[in-house]
């Protein structure tokens, strides 16, 4: 996906400032930046939720249309409270895929919880339901906005590994937004660093998987350096 000269102005606040970048197909890309850098705005432009100046894959953003072929994962699992785990997954799927729900819930570690309601599930289990749903929904690109931010460290590591292995098995492009260097270094093959709506760094992370949170890939230092620099220039 090619984004060229994307600018988003919220009545005087330039959330994205003439941003051009490429998101490589079949890879996991992190969009990294401090709070207010423009990360969520960038996802909203890609999703086609808000108008913007510039073009994505040659189509201008004046009258955006909701992008097809995308699946989503957010910080909050966004489950319907009156539906079971299984029903929450099926809710967004065509009927032809319903029979795969059980197997996918098993793969994300929820065997035996298919009939549980969200209030009967822990935070991590709820997020597993939403990971199962995001992967079963037919997509070419998975867009994730801070999906691991509210999880404790051990759970974060487990769910990042889950997303990584599911993507490896299922294919597709993953784009995820985070303010956390460790998440980017653990999961991404490429990190795009945003600051004040501009791209200030592109870092390829070639370390093999599975990665270790205790000894992050060497590229993490470059990401820390970029974030510290921008933090001091706020
Ligand atoms: P991030 O996701 O990196 O925290 P955002 O994309 O949410 O950043 O925000 C980027 C900038 O745009 C911030 O200065 C924010 O206050 C501003 N902004 C975001 N959404 C709106 C909005 N709906 N109206 C006005 N300003 C907004």
Coordinates of C-alpha atoms and ligand atoms in Angstrom, one line a residue:
X1 CA 0.0 0.0 0.0
X2 CA 1.4 3.4 -1.0
X3 CA 0.5 6.5 0.9
X4 CA 1.5 9.7 -0.8
X5 CA 1.4 13.2 0.7
X6 CA -1.2 12.5 3.3
X7 CA -2.2 15.6 5.3
X8 CA -4.9 15.7 7.9
X9 CA -5.8 19.0 9.4
X10 CA -8.3 19.0 12.3
X11 CA -9.2 22.7 12.3
X12 CA -5.6 24.0 12.9
X13 CA -4.1 20.8 14.3
X14 CA -2.0 19.1 11.7
X15 CA -2.4 15.5 12.8
X16 CA -0.6 14.2 9.6
X17 CA 1.7 16.5 7.7
X18 CA 2.5 15.6 4.1
X19 CA 3.2 12.0 5.1
X20 CA 4.4 9.6 2.4
X21 CA 5.2 5.9 3.2
X22 CA 4.9 2.4 1.9
X23 CA 3.4 -0.5 3.8
X24 CA 4.8 -3.7 2.4
X25 CA 2.5 -6.6 1.7
X26 CA 2.8 -9.8 3.7
X27 CA 4.8 -8.1 6.4
X28 CA 4.1 -6.9 10.0
X29 CA 4.7 -3.2 10.2
X30 CA 4.5 -1.1 13.4
X31 CA 3.6 2.5 13.4
X32 CA 5.4 3.8 16.5
X33 CA 5.2 7.2 18.1
X34 CA 4.4 9.2 21.2
X35 CA 0.9 10.1 22.1
X36 CA -0.5 12.7 19.7
X37 CA 2.0 11.7 16.9
X38 CA -0.9 11.0 14.5
X39 CA -0.9 7.2 14.7
X40 CA -4.7 6.7 15.1
X41 CA -5.4 9.4 12.5
X42 CA -3.2 7.5 10.1
X43 CA -5.2 4.3 10.7
X44 CA -8.5 6.2 10.3
X45 CA -7.3 7.4 6.9
X46 CA -6.3 3.9 5.8
X47 CA -9.7 2.5 7.0
X48 CA -11.4 5.2 5.0
X49 CA -13.2 6.7 8.0
X50 CA -12.1 10.3 7.6
X51 CA -11.4 12.6 4.6
X52 CA -7.8 13.7 4.1
X53 CA -5.5 15.4 1.5
X54 CA -3.3 13.1 -0.5
X55 CA -3.7 9.6 -2.0
X56 CA -3.6 6.0 -0.8
X57 CA -2.9 3.6 -3.7
X58 CA -3.6 6.3 -6.2
X59 CA -7.1 7.1 -4.8
X60 CA -7.6 10.6 -3.2
X61 CA -9.0 11.0 0.2
X62 CA -11.5 13.8 -0.4
X63 CA -14.5 11.4 -0.3
X64 CA -13.3 8.4 1.5
X65 CA -14.9 5.0 1.3
X66 CA -14.6 2.3 3.9
X67 CA -11.7 0.1 2.8
X68 CA -12.5 -3.4 1.8
X69 CA -10.5 -6.4 2.7
X70 CA -9.5 -5.1 6.2
X71 CA -9.9 -6.7 9.5
X72 CA -9.5 -4.8 12.8
X73 CA -8.3 -5.3 16.3
X74 CA -8.5 -2.6 19.0
X75 CA -7.2 -2.0 22.5
X76 CA -10.7 -2.9 23.9
X77 CA -11.9 -6.3 22.7
X78 CA -15.3 -4.8 21.6
X79 CA -17.4 -7.8 22.3
X80 CA -21.2 -7.7 22.5
X81 CA -22.1 -8.4 26.1
X82 CA -25.2 -10.5 25.3
X83 CA -23.5 -12.9 22.9
X84 CA -21.2 -15.8 23.8
X85 CA -17.6 -16.0 22.7
X86 CA -18.6 -18.1 19.7
X87 CA -21.5 -15.9 18.8
X88 CA -19.3 -12.8 19.0
X89 CA -17.0 -14.3 16.4
X90 CA -19.8 -15.5 14.2
X91 CA -21.6 -12.2 14.3
X92 CA -19.2 -10.6 11.8
X93 CA -18.7 -13.6 9.6
X94 CA -20.5 -15.0 6.5
X95 CA -22.4 -18.2 7.4
X96 CA -20.1 -20.2 5.3
X97 CA -17.3 -19.6 7.8
X98 CA -19.3 -20.4 10.9
X99 CA -18.1 -24.0 11.1
X100 CA -14.5 -22.7 11.5
X101 CA -15.3 -20.8 14.7
X102 CA -14.7 -23.7 17.0
X103 CA -11.3 -24.6 15.6
X104 CA -10.2 -21.0 15.7
X105 CA -11.3 -20.5 19.3
X106 CA -9.3 -23.7 20.1
X107 CA -6.2 -22.2 18.3
X108 CA -6.4 -19.1 20.3
X109 CA -6.6 -21.1 23.5
X110 CA -10.3 -20.8 24.3
X111 CA -11.4 -24.5 24.1
X112 CA -14.2 -25.0 26.5
X113 CA -15.0 -21.2 26.7
X114 CA -17.0 -21.1 23.4
X115 CA -20.3 -20.7 25.3
X116 CA -19.0 -18.2 27.8
X117 CA -20.3 -14.6 27.9
X118 CA -17.8 -11.7 27.9
X119 CA -18.5 -11.0 31.7
X120 CA -17.3 -14.6 32.3
X121 CA -14.0 -14.1 30.6
X122 CA -10.8 -12.4 31.7
X123 CA -9.4 -9.4 29.9
X124 CA -6.9 -11.6 28.1
X125 CA -9.6 -14.1 27.1
X126 CA -11.7 -11.4 25.7
X127 CA -8.8 -10.2 23.6
X128 CA -8.3 -13.8 22.4
X129 CA -11.9 -13.8 21.2
X130 CA -11.3 -10.6 19.3
X131 CA -8.1 -12.0 17.8
X132 CA -10.0 -15.1 16.6
X133 CA -12.6 -12.9 15.1
X134 CA -10.1 -10.6 13.4
X135 CA -8.3 -13.6 11.8
X136 CA -11.4 -15.5 10.7
X137 CA -12.9 -12.4 9.1
X138 CA -11.7 -12.5 5.4
X139 CA -9.0 -9.9 5.0
X140 CA -5.8 -9.0 3.2
X141 CA -4.8 -6.5 5.8
X142 CA -5.2 -6.6 9.6
X143 CA -5.2 -3.2 11.2
X144 CA -4.5 -3.0 14.9
X145 CA -4.7 0.1 17.2
X146 CA -2.8 -0.5 20.5
X147 CA -4.2 -4.0 20.8
X148 CA -1.8 -5.0 23.6
X149 CA -1.5 -1.8 25.5
X150 CA -3.8 -2.7 28.4
X151 CA -2.4 -6.1 29.0
X152 CA 0.2 -7.1 31.6
X153 CA 3.6 -8.0 30.3
X154 CA 3.3 -11.8 30.3
X155 CA 0.0 -11.8 28.6
X156 CA 1.2 -9.2 26.1
X157 CA 4.0 -11.5 25.1
X158 CA 1.6 -14.4 24.7
X159 CA -0.9 -12.5 22.6
X160 CA 1.8 -10.9 20.4
X161 CA 3.2 -14.4 19.8
X162 CA -0.3 -15.6 19.0
X163 CA -0.9 -12.9 16.5
X164 CA 2.6 -13.5 14.9
X165 CA 2.0 -17.3 14.5
X166 CA -1.6 -16.9 13.2
X167 CA -0.3 -14.4 10.6
X168 CA 2.4 -16.7 9.6
X169 CA -0.1 -19.5 9.0
X170 CA -2.8 -17.4 7.5
X171 CA -0.7 -14.9 5.5
X172 CA -1.7 -11.3 5.0
X173 CA -0.4 -7.9 5.9
X174 CA -0.4 -6.6 9.5
X175 CA -0.2 -2.9 10.4
X176 CA -0.2 -2.1 14.1
X177 CA -0.1 1.1 16.0
X178 CA 1.8 1.4 19.3
X179 CA 3.7 3.8 21.5
X180 CA 5.7 0.9 23.0
X181 CA 9.2 0.2 21.6
X182 CA 9.2 -3.3 23.1
X183 CA 6.0 -4.2 21.2
X184 CA 7.4 -2.9 17.9
X185 CA 10.7 -4.7 18.5
X186 CA 9.0 -8.0 19.5
X187 CA 6.5 -8.2 16.7
X188 CA 7.3 -6.0 13.7
X189 CA 9.5 -6.6 10.7
X190 CA 9.5 -2.9 10.0
X191 CA 8.8 0.1 12.2
X192 CA 7.7 3.5 11.0
X193 CA 8.3 6.2 13.5
X194 CA 5.9 9.2 13.5
X195 CA 6.4 12.5 15.2
X196 CA 4.0 15.4 14.9
X197 CA 2.4 13.8 11.8
X198 CA 5.7 13.3 10.0
X199 CA 7.7 10.2 9.3
X200 CA 11.0 10.6 11.2
X201 CA 12.4 7.0 10.8
X202 CA 12.0 3.7 9.1
X203 CA 13.7 0.8 10.7
X204 CA 13.8 -2.8 9.3
X205 CA 13.9 -5.4 12.1
X206 CA 15.4 -8.6 10.6
X207 CA 15.7 -10.6 13.9
X208 CA 14.2 -14.1 13.6
X209 CA 11.1 -15.2 15.5
X210 CA 10.3 -16.0 18.2
X211 CA 11.9 -13.0 19.7
X212 CA 12.8 -12.5 23.4
X213 CA 11.5 -9.5 25.4
X214 CA 14.6 -9.9 27.6
X215 CA 17.1 -9.4 24.8
X216 CA 15.4 -7.3 22.2
X217 CA 16.8 -7.1 18.6
X218 CA 19.5 -4.5 18.2
X219 CA 17.2 -2.3 16.2
X220 CA 15.3 -1.5 19.4
X221 CA 18.1 0.8 20.4
X222 CA 17.6 2.9 17.2
X223 CA 13.9 3.1 18.0
X224 CA 14.5 4.2 21.6
X225 CA 16.9 6.8 20.3
X226 CA 14.4 8.2 17.8
X227 CA 11.6 8.4 20.5
X228 CA 13.9 10.0 23.1
X229 CA 15.0 12.6 20.6
X230 CA 11.4 13.5 19.6
X231 CA 10.3 13.5 23.3
X232 CA 12.9 16.1 24.1
X233 CA 11.8 18.3 21.2
X234 CA 8.1 18.4 22.1
Ligands
LIG1 P1 -1.9 9.2 18.4 O1 -2.8 8.1 17.9 O2 -0.5 9.1 17.9 O3 -1.9 9.4 19.9 P2 -3.9 10.9 17.1 O4 -3.9 10.5 15.7 O5 -4.9 10.4 18.0 O6 -2.4 10.6 17.7 O7 -3.8 12.5 17.2 C1 -3.0 13.3 16.5 C2 -3.3 14.8 16.7 O8 -4.5 15.1 16.2 C3 -3.3 15.2 18.2 O9 -2.8 16.5 18.4 C4 -4.8 15.1 18.5 O10 -5.1 16.0 19.6 C5 -5.4 15.6 17.2 N1 -6.7 15.0 17.0 C6 -7.0 13.7 16.8 N2 -8.3 13.5 16.6 C7 -8.9 14.7 16.6 C8 -10.2 15.2 16.4 N3 -11.2 14.3 16.1 N4 -10.5 16.5 16.4 C9 -9.5 17.3 16.7 N5 -8.2 17.0 16.9 C10 -7.9 15.7 16.8

